Amino acid sequence: MSPRQPASRTRVRRLPEKQSGDRAALDRLLDTALVAHVAVVDNGQPFVVPVAFARDGDRLIIHGSNASRLFRTLADGASTCLTATITDGVVVARSAFESSMHYRSAMVLGRCTELEGEAKAVALQHLTDRLLPGRASEARPASAKELIATKVLALPLDEWSLKVSDGAPDDAADDLDLPVWAGVVPIEHRFGEPVDAPDLRFDVAVPDYVRAWPDGRC
Amino acid sequence: MSPRQPASRTRVRRLPEKQSGDRAALDRLLDTALVAHVAVVDNGQPFVVPVAFARDGDRLIIHGSNASRLFRTLADGASTCLTATITDGVVVARSAFESSMHYRSAMVLGRCTELEGEAKAVALQHLTDRLLPGRASEARPASAKELIATKVLALPLDEWSLKVSDGAPDDAADDLDLPVWAGVVPIEHRFGEPVDAPDLRFDVAVPDYVRAWPDGRC
């Protein structure tokens, strides 16, 4: 754990009071969000693509098709930015100007390294268990052919920033007497009831680890 | 409505069967997601930042501080990519390889135009009403000073792509007999019970339009 944060590139310039240097809070966010948005640049044009990801200690693991231009570009060491955001609520202030959102957002800058061999297989198992804790021991692991078709990349948790917006509406004193409601409307993200695949074997039930996912995890 | 889509830059190359040219489906996604991720490039380094946004016909409206480097760069006409993603579920296949997620993701490429004067004020009202339908008629609109402090940008819905992943796990025939559960675990995004601001006037109740937000909207 060697956070160079806040580095100049990741220093939060806007609303710096929302910047957090709390590595534990960063890890909690990265271990909760299921999807991040990752960018590559092609001829000056950025492309932003959603990816599943998993934190593995001091790095993030992502995976994709070997035929994907995004993943080929990242594997070649292109500068990237991976941002994971969870929305926690809508801040309803008396003024439109102070209305905003509760959110947690982590930005990680750097370059990916492609994993190969045993490290690649282990990272894929980790990704499976992150998305579905307990699943890696039950799902069929990737075959040799599937491994060849897949790129697995690691992005170091080195240059990062964390921005957290919480708290009550922050209306100006002059606005407090307006006869207008103010408050926060929480946003909740939950897993629903599992739905069997149509071709599921008749003698297989939903495993405990699927039902054991905590509420509000995504 | 003049979708140049699928243009070559936005043609979905990976899993092209998930590409949708359905403008109505694009609009539904853009009118549901509360937050998008927008990118700018600085010296070859992409930065991906979450933003609230609103679709206004054939364009997207975003806003931010006049002092924000991101918004200044976008206002200067930098090439950008705005991606809005909603996760709908976890696809639990018998093989790790086929396990994935249900999601809808829209990518919009282009350059922003800065709005000024009446168009700027109207767009801000639209943004307020998008985030909280009915709110614009009640919240205090932006003052002249607040308008100066804010940049409001429009990104045309011209070059876009939509990718939708749904459906049951697609395991290989050889895997169907594995004694392993397969199915989909839905992900639900909901608004919770509104929380009054601590300094709320005693005689102001939660307005109907706050409670009227439909479930699963974010």
CSV table of C-alpha atoms in Angstrom, one decimal:
chain,number,residue,atom,x,y,z
A,1,MET,CA,0.0,0.0,0.0
A,2,SER,CA,1.8,3.0,-1.3
A,3,PRO,CA,-0.7,5.7,-2.2
A,4,ARG,CA,1.1,8.4,-4.1
A,5,GLN,CA,-2.3,10.1,-3.7
A,6,PRO,CA,-3.0,12.9,-3.9
A,7,ALA,CA,-0.7,13.2,-6.9
A,8,SER,CA,-1.1,16.4,-9.0
A,9,ARG,CA,-3.0,14.6,-11.7
A,10,THR,CA,-5.5,13.1,-9.3
A,11,ARG,CA,-5.8,16.0,-6.9
A,12,VAL,CA,-9.5,17.1,-6.8
A,13,ARG,CA,-9.6,20.7,-7.8
A,14,ARG,CA,-13.3,21.2,-7.8
A,15,LEU,CA,-15.0,21.0,-4.4
A,16,PRO,CA,-11.7,19.8,-2.8
A,17,GLU,CA,-13.5,19.3,0.6
A,18,LYS,CA,-15.1,16.2,-1.0
A,19,GLN,CA,-11.6,14.7,-1.7
A,20,SER,CA,-10.8,11.8,0.5
A,21,GLY,CA,-7.3,10.2,1.0
A,22,ASP,CA,-8.8,7.3,2.9
A,23,ARG,CA,-7.5,4.1,1.4
A,24,ALA,CA,-10.0,2.0,3.4
A,25,ALA,CA,-12.9,4.0,1.9
A,26,LEU,CA,-11.4,3.6,-1.5
A,27,ASP,CA,-11.2,-0.2,-1.0
A,28,ARG,CA,-14.8,-0.3,0.2
A,29,LEU,CA,-16.0,1.5,-2.9
A,30,LEU,CA,-14.0,-0.6,-5.2
A,31,ASP,CA,-15.2,-3.8,-3.5
A,32,THR,CA,-18.8,-2.7,-3.8
A,33,ALA,CA,-19.2,-1.2,-7.3
A,34,LEU,CA,-19.7,-4.0,-9.8
A,35,VAL,CA,-19.0,-1.9,-12.9
A,36,ALA,CA,-16.5,0.8,-13.7
A,37,HIS,CA,-16.0,3.0,-16.7
A,38,VAL,CA,-12.6,2.7,-18.4
A,39,ALA,CA,-11.2,5.0,-21.1
A,40,VAL,CA,-8.9,4.7,-24.0
A,41,VAL,CA,-7.9,7.3,-26.5
A,42,ASP,CA,-7.7,6.7,-30.3
A,43,ASN,CA,-6.5,9.6,-32.4
A,44,GLY,CA,-7.4,12.1,-29.7
A,45,GLN,CA,-10.9,10.7,-29.4
A,46,PRO,CA,-11.7,9.2,-25.9
A,47,PHE,CA,-13.9,6.1,-25.7
A,48,VAL,CA,-15.5,5.2,-22.4
A,49,VAL,CA,-16.6,1.6,-21.9
A,50,PRO,CA,-18.3,-0.1,-18.9
A,51,VAL,CA,-16.3,-3.1,-17.5
A,52,ALA,CA,-16.8,-5.5,-14.6
A,53,PHE,CA,-13.8,-5.4,-12.3
A,54,ALA,CA,-12.3,-6.7,-9.1
A,55,ARG,CA,-9.9,-5.2,-6.7
A,56,ASP,CA,-7.0,-7.7,-5.9
A,57,GLY,CA,-5.0,-6.0,-3.1
A,58,ASP,CA,-3.2,-3.1,-4.7
A,59,ARG,CA,-4.4,-3.6,-8.2
A,60,LEU,CA,-7.6,-3.8,-10.2
A,61,ILE,CA,-8.4,-6.8,-12.5
A,62,ILE,CA,-10.4,-6.4,-15.7
A,63,HIS,CA,-11.0,-8.8,-18.5
A,64,GLY,CA,-12.3,-8.8,-22.0
A,65,SER,CA,-12.1,-10.4,-25.4
A,66,ASN,CA,-8.7,-10.9,-27.0
A,67,ALA,CA,-10.4,-9.4,-30.1
A,68,SER,CA,-11.6,-6.3,-28.4
A,69,ARG,CA,-9.8,-3.1,-29.6
A,70,LEU,CA,-10.2,-1.6,-26.1
A,71,PHE,CA,-8.5,-4.5,-24.4
A,72,ARG,CA,-5.8,-4.8,-27.1
A,73,THR,CA,-5.1,-1.1,-26.7
A,74,LEU,CA,-5.0,-1.3,-22.9
A,75,ALA,CA,-2.7,-4.4,-23.1
A,76,ASP,CA,-0.3,-2.4,-25.2
A,77,GLY,CA,0.1,-0.1,-22.2
A,78,ALA,CA,-2.0,2.9,-23.2
A,79,SER,CA,-2.6,5.5,-20.6
A,80,THR,CA,-6.0,4.9,-19.1
A,81,CYS,CA,-8.5,6.1,-16.5
A,82,LEU,CA,-10.8,3.8,-14.7
A,83,THR,CA,-13.6,5.4,-12.7
A,84,ALA,CA,-16.0,3.6,-10.4
A,85,THR,CA,-19.0,5.5,-9.1
A,86,ILE,CA,-21.9,4.7,-6.8
A,87,THR,CA,-24.8,7.0,-6.5
A,88,ASP,CA,-26.2,7.2,-3.0
A,89,GLY,CA,-28.9,9.8,-3.2
A,90,VAL,CA,-30.4,13.0,-4.7
A,91,VAL,CA,-29.7,16.1,-2.7
A,92,VAL,CA,-32.8,18.3,-3.0
A,93,ALA,CA,-31.8,21.8,-2.0
A,94,ARG,CA,-34.1,24.8,-1.9
A,95,SER,CA,-32.1,26.4,-4.8
A,96,ALA,CA,-31.4,24.6,-8.0
A,97,PHE,CA,-27.8,25.6,-7.7
A,98,GLU,CA,-27.2,23.7,-4.5
A,99,SER,CA,-29.2,20.6,-5.6
A,100,SER,CA,-26.8,17.8,-6.4
A,101,MET,CA,-26.2,14.1,-5.7
A,102,HIS,CA,-24.7,11.9,-3.0
A,103,TYR,CA,-22.1,9.8,-4.6
A,104,ARG,CA,-18.8,8.1,-4.1
A,105,SER,CA,-16.4,8.1,-7.1
A,106,ALA,CA,-12.9,6.7,-7.4
A,107,MET,CA,-10.6,7.5,-10.3
A,108,VAL,CA,-7.6,5.4,-11.0
A,109,LEU,CA,-5.0,6.6,-13.6
A,110,GLY,CA,-2.2,4.4,-15.0
A,111,ARG,CA,-1.3,1.7,-17.5
A,112,CYS,CA,-2.4,-1.9,-17.5
A,113,THR,CA,-0.2,-4.9,-17.5
A,114,GLU,CA,-1.4,-8.1,-19.2
A,115,LEU,CA,-1.5,-11.2,-17.1
A,116,GLU,CA,-0.4,-14.6,-18.5
A,117,GLY,CA,-0.2,-18.2,-17.4
A,118,GLU,CA,-1.1,-19.1,-13.8
A,119,ALA,CA,-1.5,-15.5,-12.8
A,120,LYS,CA,-4.1,-15.0,-15.5
A,121,ALA,CA,-6.1,-18.1,-14.5
A,122,VAL,CA,-5.9,-17.0,-10.8
A,123,ALA,CA,-7.0,-13.5,-11.6
A,124,LEU,CA,-10.0,-14.8,-13.6
A,125,GLN,CA,-11.1,-16.9,-10.6
A,126,HIS,CA,-10.7,-13.9,-8.4
A,127,LEU,CA,-13.0,-11.9,-10.8
A,128,THR,CA,-15.6,-14.7,-10.8
A,129,ASP,CA,-15.5,-14.7,-7.0
A,130,ARG,CA,-15.8,-11.0,-6.7
A,131,LEU,CA,-18.9,-10.8,-8.9
A,132,LEU,CA,-20.4,-13.9,-7.2
A,133,PRO,CA,-18.6,-14.7,-3.9
A,134,GLY,CA,-18.3,-18.5,-3.6
A,135,ARG,CA,-18.9,-19.0,-7.3
A,136,ALA,CA,-15.3,-19.8,-8.3
A,137,SER,CA,-15.4,-23.1,-6.5
A,138,GLU,CA,-18.5,-24.2,-8.4
A,139,ALA,CA,-18.5,-22.7,-11.9
A,140,ARG,CA,-16.5,-24.5,-14.6
A,141,PRO,CA,-13.2,-22.6,-14.8
A,142,ALA,CA,-12.0,-21.3,-18.1
A,143,SER,CA,-10.7,-23.9,-20.6
A,144,ALA,CA,-7.4,-23.5,-22.4
A,145,LYS,CA,-9.3,-22.3,-25.4
A,146,GLU,CA,-11.3,-19.8,-23.4
A,147,LEU,CA,-8.2,-18.5,-21.7
A,148,ILE,CA,-6.6,-17.8,-25.1
A,149,ALA,CA,-9.7,-15.9,-26.2
A,150,THR,CA,-9.5,-13.7,-23.1
A,151,LYS,CA,-7.3,-10.8,-22.1
A,152,VAL,CA,-6.8,-10.3,-18.4
A,153,LEU,CA,-5.3,-6.9,-17.3
A,154,ALA,CA,-4.1,-5.5,-14.0
A,155,LEU,CA,-4.2,-1.8,-13.3
A,156,PRO,CA,-2.1,-0.8,-10.3
A,157,LEU,CA,-3.9,1.2,-7.5
A,158,ASP,CA,-1.1,3.7,-7.4
A,159,GLU,CA,-2.4,7.0,-8.7
A,160,TRP,CA,-5.9,7.4,-7.5
A,161,SER,CA,-8.4,9.9,-6.1
A,162,LEU,CA,-11.6,9.4,-4.2
A,163,LYS,CA,-14.4,11.9,-4.1
A,164,VAL,CA,-17.3,11.5,-1.7
A,165,SER,CA,-20.4,13.7,-1.6
A,166,ASP,CA,-22.7,13.2,1.4
A,167,GLY,CA,-24.3,15.4,3.9
A,168,ALA,CA,-27.4,17.6,4.0
A,169,PRO,CA,-28.3,20.3,1.4
A,170,ASP,CA,-26.1,23.3,1.9
A,171,ASP,CA,-28.4,26.1,1.1
A,172,ALA,CA,-27.4,29.7,1.5
A,173,ALA,CA,-28.7,31.4,4.6
A,174,ASP,CA,-31.0,33.6,2.5
A,175,ASP,CA,-32.7,30.5,1.1
A,176,LEU,CA,-33.5,28.7,4.4
A,177,ASP,CA,-36.8,30.5,4.9
A,178,LEU,CA,-38.2,29.6,1.4
A,179,PRO,CA,-41.3,27.5,1.7
A,180,VAL,CA,-39.7,24.7,-0.3
A,181,TRP,CA,-38.9,21.2,0.8
A,182,ALA,CA,-35.3,20.3,1.1
A,183,GLY,CA,-33.7,17.0,2.0
A,184,VAL,CA,-32.1,13.9,0.6
A,185,VAL,CA,-33.7,11.1,-1.3
A,186,PRO,CA,-31.6,8.0,-0.9
A,187,ILE,CA,-30.9,5.7,-3.8
A,188,GLU,CA,-30.7,2.0,-3.1
A,189,HIS,CA,-29.1,-0.7,-5.2
A,190,ARG,CA,-30.2,-4.2,-4.5
A,191,PHE,CA,-30.1,-7.7,-5.8
A,192,GLY,CA,-33.6,-9.2,-6.6
A,193,GLU,CA,-34.9,-12.7,-6.5
A,194,PRO,CA,-32.7,-15.1,-8.6
A,195,VAL,CA,-34.3,-16.4,-11.8
A,196,ASP,CA,-33.5,-19.9,-12.9
A,197,ALA,CA,-32.1,-20.4,-16.4
A,198,PRO,CA,-34.8,-22.0,-18.6
A,199,ASP,CA,-32.5,-25.0,-19.2
A,200,LEU,CA,-31.5,-25.5,-15.6
A,201,ARG,CA,-31.3,-29.1,-14.4
A,202,PHE,CA,-34.4,-30.0,-12.4
A,203,ASP,CA,-32.4,-31.1,-9.4
A,204,VAL,CA,-30.2,-28.0,-9.0
A,205,ALA,CA,-31.4,-25.3,-6.5
A,206,VAL,CA,-30.2,-21.7,-6.0
A,207,PRO,CA,-27.0,-21.9,-4.0
A,208,ASP,CA,-26.7,-20.2,-0.6
A,209,TYR,CA,-23.9,-17.9,-1.9
A,210,VAL,CA,-26.3,-16.4,-4.4
A,211,ARG,CA,-29.0,-15.6,-1.8
A,212,ALA,CA,-26.3,-14.5,0.7
A,213,TRP,CA,-25.4,-11.4,-1.3
A,214,PRO,CA,-26.0,-8.5,0.9
A,215,ASP,CA,-28.5,-5.9,0.0
A,216,GLY,CA,-27.3,-2.6,-1.4
A,217,ARG,CA,-24.1,-4.1,-2.8
A,218,CYS,CA,-24.1,-2.8,-6.3
B,1,MET,CA,-33.9,12.7,-35.3
B,2,SER,CA,-31.0,11.9,-37.7
B,3,PRO,CA,-29.1,8.9,-36.2
B,4,ARG,CA,-25.9,8.6,-38.2
B,5,GLN,CA,-25.6,5.5,-36.1
B,6,PRO,CA,-24.1,3.0,-36.5
B,7,ALA,CA,-21.2,5.2,-37.7
B,8,SER,CA,-17.9,3.4,-38.0
B,9,ARG,CA,-16.6,4.9,-34.7
B,10,THR,CA,-19.6,3.8,-32.8
B,11,ARG,CA,-20.2,0.5,-34.4
B,12,VAL,CA,-20.1,-2.2,-31.8
B,13,ARG,CA,-17.4,-4.6,-32.8
B,14,ARG,CA,-17.4,-7.0,-29.9
B,15,LEU,CA,-20.6,-9.0,-29.4
B,16,PRO,CA,-22.3,-7.1,-32.3
B,17,GLU,CA,-25.5,-9.0,-31.6
B,18,LYS,CA,-25.9,-6.8,-28.6
B,19,GLN,CA,-25.9,-3.6,-30.7
B,20,SER,CA,-29.1,-1.8,-30.9
B,21,GLY,CA,-30.0,0.9,-33.4
B,22,ASP,CA,-33.3,1.6,-31.6
B,23,ARG,CA,-33.5,5.3,-30.9
B,24,ALA,CA,-36.5,4.9,-28.6
B,25,ALA,CA,-34.5,2.4,-26.5
B,26,LEU,CA,-31.6,4.9,-26.4
B,27,ASP,CA,-33.9,7.6,-25.2
B,28,ARG,CA,-35.4,5.4,-22.5
B,29,LEU,CA,-31.9,4.6,-21.2
B,30,LEU,CA,-30.8,8.3,-21.3
B,31,ASP,CA,-34.0,9.3,-19.6
B,32,THR,CA,-33.5,6.8,-16.8
B,33,ALA,CA,-29.8,6.9,-15.9
B,34,LEU,CA,-29.1,9.7,-13.5
B,35,VAL,CA,-25.4,9.8,-14.0
B,36,ALA,CA,-23.1,9.3,-17.0
B,37,HIS,CA,-19.3,9.2,-17.3
B,38,VAL,CA,-17.7,11.7,-19.5
B,39,ALA,CA,-14.1,11.8,-20.7
B,40,VAL,CA,-11.6,14.4,-21.7
B,41,VAL,CA,-8.1,13.9,-22.8
B,42,ASP,CA,-5.2,15.9,-21.5
B,43,ASN,CA,-1.8,15.3,-23.0
B,44,GLY,CA,-2.9,11.8,-24.1
B,45,GLN,CA,-4.2,11.0,-20.6
B,46,PRO,CA,-7.9,10.3,-20.5
B,47,PHE,CA,-9.9,11.5,-17.4
B,48,VAL,CA,-13.3,10.0,-16.8
B,49,VAL,CA,-15.7,11.9,-14.5
B,50,PRO,CA,-19.3,11.2,-13.4
B,51,VAL,CA,-21.8,13.9,-14.3
B,52,ALA,CA,-25.5,14.3,-13.9
B,53,PHE,CA,-27.2,14.8,-17.3
B,54,ALA,CA,-30.5,15.3,-19.0
B,55,ARG,CA,-31.6,14.5,-22.5
B,56,ASP,CA,-33.3,17.4,-24.2
B,57,GLY,CA,-34.6,16.1,-27.5
B,58,ASP,CA,-31.7,15.4,-29.7
B,59,ARG,CA,-29.0,16.6,-27.3
B,60,LEU,CA,-27.7,15.9,-23.8
B,61,ILE,CA,-27.3,18.7,-21.3
B,62,ILE,CA,-24.5,18.7,-18.6
B,63,HIS,CA,-23.4,21.4,-16.3
B,64,GLY,CA,-20.5,22.1,-14.0
B,65,SER,CA,-18.5,24.8,-12.4
B,66,ASN,CA,-17.0,27.5,-14.6
B,67,ALA,CA,-13.7,26.8,-12.7
B,68,SER,CA,-13.7,23.1,-13.6
B,69,ARG,CA,-10.9,22.1,-15.9
B,70,LEU,CA,-13.2,19.3,-17.3
B,71,PHE,CA,-15.9,21.7,-18.2
B,72,ARG,CA,-13.6,24.4,-19.5
B,73,THR,CA,-12.0,21.8,-21.8
B,74,LEU,CA,-15.3,20.5,-23.0
B,75,ALA,CA,-16.6,24.1,-23.6
B,76,ASP,CA,-13.5,24.6,-25.8
B,77,GLY,CA,-14.8,21.9,-28.1
B,78,ALA,CA,-12.6,19.0,-27.1
B,79,SER,CA,-13.6,15.6,-28.5
B,80,THR,CA,-15.5,13.7,-25.8
B,81,CYS,CA,-17.3,10.5,-25.1
B,82,LEU,CA,-20.3,10.3,-22.7
B,83,THR,CA,-21.3,6.9,-21.6
B,84,ALA,CA,-24.4,6.1,-19.6
B,85,THR,CA,-24.8,2.6,-18.2
B,86,ILE,CA,-27.5,0.9,-16.2
B,87,THR,CA,-26.7,-2.6,-14.7
B,88,ASP,CA,-29.8,-4.8,-14.7
B,89,GLY,CA,-28.5,-8.1,-13.4
B,90,VAL,CA,-25.7,-10.7,-12.9
B,91,VAL,CA,-25.7,-13.5,-15.4
B,92,VAL,CA,-24.7,-16.6,-13.6
B,93,ALA,CA,-23.6,-19.2,-16.2
B,94,ARG,CA,-22.3,-22.7,-15.4
B,95,SER,CA,-19.0,-21.7,-16.9
B,96,ALA,CA,-17.0,-18.7,-15.6
B,97,PHE,CA,-16.5,-17.7,-19.3
B,98,GLU,CA,-20.2,-17.2,-20.0
B,99,SER,CA,-20.9,-15.5,-16.8
B,100,SER,CA,-21.5,-11.8,-17.3
B,101,MET,CA,-23.9,-9.0,-16.6
B,102,HIS,CA,-27.2,-7.7,-17.9
B,103,TYR,CA,-26.7,-4.0,-18.7
B,104,ARG,CA,-27.7,-1.2,-21.1
B,105,SER,CA,-25.0,1.2,-22.1
B,106,ALA,CA,-25.1,4.2,-24.4
B,107,MET,CA,-22.0,5.8,-25.8
B,108,VAL,CA,-22.2,9.3,-27.3
B,109,LEU,CA,-19.3,10.8,-29.2
B,110,GLY,CA,-18.9,14.4,-30.2
B,111,ARG,CA,-18.1,17.9,-29.1
B,112,CYS,CA,-20.0,20.0,-26.7
B,113,THR,CA,-21.4,23.5,-27.3
B,114,GLU,CA,-21.6,26.0,-24.5
B,115,LEU,CA,-25.1,27.5,-23.9
B,116,GLU,CA,-25.5,31.1,-23.0
B,117,GLY,CA,-28.2,33.6,-22.0
B,118,GLU,CA,-31.8,32.4,-22.1
B,119,ALA,CA,-30.9,29.0,-23.6
B,120,LYS,CA,-28.5,28.4,-20.6
B,121,ALA,CA,-31.2,29.2,-18.0
B,122,VAL,CA,-33.8,27.1,-19.7
B,123,ALA,CA,-31.4,24.1,-20.0
B,124,LEU,CA,-30.6,24.4,-16.3
B,125,GLN,CA,-34.3,24.3,-15.5
B,126,HIS,CA,-34.6,21.2,-17.7
B,127,LEU,CA,-31.8,19.6,-15.8
B,128,THR,CA,-33.4,20.3,-12.5
B,129,ASP,CA,-36.7,18.9,-13.7
B,130,ARG,CA,-35.0,15.8,-15.1
B,131,LEU,CA,-33.4,15.0,-11.8
B,132,LEU,CA,-36.5,15.8,-9.8
B,133,PRO,CA,-39.6,16.0,-12.1
B,134,GLY,CA,-41.7,19.0,-10.9
B,135,ARG,CA,-38.8,20.5,-9.0
B,136,ALA,CA,-38.1,23.4,-11.4
B,137,SER,CA,-41.4,25.1,-10.6
B,138,GLU,CA,-40.6,25.1,-6.9
B,139,ALA,CA,-36.8,25.4,-6.4
B,140,ARG,CA,-35.2,28.9,-6.5
B,141,PRO,CA,-33.8,29.2,-10.0
B,142,ALA,CA,-30.2,30.2,-10.5
B,143,SER,CA,-29.3,33.8,-9.7
B,144,ALA,CA,-27.3,35.9,-12.1
B,145,LYS,CA,-24.2,35.2,-10.0
B,146,GLU,CA,-24.9,31.5,-9.9
B,147,LEU,CA,-25.4,31.5,-13.7
B,148,ILE,CA,-22.0,33.1,-14.2
B,149,ALA,CA,-20.4,30.5,-12.0
B,150,THR,CA,-21.9,27.6,-14.0
B,151,LYS,CA,-21.1,26.2,-17.4
B,152,VAL,CA,-23.9,24.5,-19.3
B,153,LEU,CA,-23.0,22.4,-22.2
B,154,ALA,CA,-25.0,20.5,-24.9
B,155,LEU,CA,-23.7,17.4,-26.6
B,156,PRO,CA,-25.6,16.4,-29.8
B,157,LEU,CA,-27.2,13.0,-29.9
B,158,ASP,CA,-25.7,12.4,-33.3
B,159,GLU,CA,-22.9,9.8,-33.2
B,160,TRP,CA,-24.1,7.2,-30.7
B,161,SER,CA,-24.3,3.5,-30.0
B,162,LEU,CA,-26.4,1.4,-27.7
B,163,LYS,CA,-25.5,-1.9,-26.4
B,164,VAL,CA,-28.0,-4.1,-24.5
B,165,SER,CA,-27.2,-7.3,-22.8
B,166,ASP,CA,-30.1,-9.3,-21.6
B,167,GLY,CA,-31.4,-12.9,-21.9
B,168,ALA,CA,-30.6,-16.2,-20.1
B,169,PRO,CA,-27.1,-17.6,-19.6
B,170,ASP,CA,-25.7,-18.9,-22.9
B,171,ASP,CA,-23.8,-22.0,-21.8
B,172,ALA,CA,-22.2,-24.4,-24.3
B,173,ALA,CA,-24.2,-27.6,-24.8
B,174,ASP,CA,-21.5,-29.6,-23.0
B,175,ASP,CA,-22.0,-27.5,-19.9
B,176,LEU,CA,-25.7,-27.9,-19.6
B,177,ASP,CA,-25.5,-31.1,-17.6
B,178,LEU,CA,-23.1,-29.7,-15.0
B,179,PRO,CA,-24.7,-29.9,-11.5
B,180,VAL,CA,-24.3,-26.2,-11.1
B,181,TRP,CA,-26.9,-23.5,-10.7
B,182,ALA,CA,-27.4,-21.1,-13.6
B,183,GLY,CA,-29.7,-18.1,-13.9
B,184,VAL,CA,-29.9,-14.4,-13.5
B,185,VAL,CA,-29.9,-12.3,-10.4
B,186,PRO,CA,-31.7,-9.0,-11.1
B,187,ILE,CA,-30.2,-5.7,-9.9
B,188,GLU,CA,-32.7,-3.1,-8.8
B,189,HIS,CA,-32.2,0.6,-8.4
B,190,ARG,CA,-34.7,2.4,-6.2
B,191,PHE,CA,-35.4,5.6,-4.4
B,192,GLY,CA,-35.7,5.2,-0.7
B,193,GLU,CA,-37.7,7.2,1.8
B,194,PRO,CA,-37.0,11.0,1.6
B,195,VAL,CA,-35.0,12.5,4.6
B,196,ASP,CA,-35.8,16.0,5.6
B,197,ALA,CA,-33.0,18.5,5.8
B,198,PRO,CA,-32.1,19.2,9.5
B,199,ASP,CA,-32.9,22.9,8.9
B,200,LEU,CA,-36.1,22.4,7.1
B,201,ARG,CA,-39.0,24.8,7.9
B,202,PHE,CA,-41.4,23.0,10.3
B,203,ASP,CA,-44.4,23.7,8.0
B,204,VAL,CA,-43.0,22.2,4.8
B,205,ALA,CA,-43.8,18.6,3.9
B,206,VAL,CA,-42.3,16.3,1.3
B,207,PRO,CA,-43.9,17.3,-2.0
B,208,ASP,CA,-45.8,14.7,-4.0
B,209,TYR,CA,-43.4,14.9,-6.9
B,210,VAL,CA,-40.6,13.6,-4.7
B,211,ARG,CA,-42.7,10.6,-3.6
B,212,ALA,CA,-44.0,10.1,-7.1
B,213,TRP,CA,-40.7,9.0,-8.5
B,214,PRO,CA,-41.1,5.6,-9.9
B,215,ASP,CA,-39.2,2.7,-8.5
B,216,GLY,CA,-36.2,1.4,-10.4
B,217,ARG,CA,-35.5,4.7,-12.0
B,218,CYS,CA,-31.9,5.1,-11.4
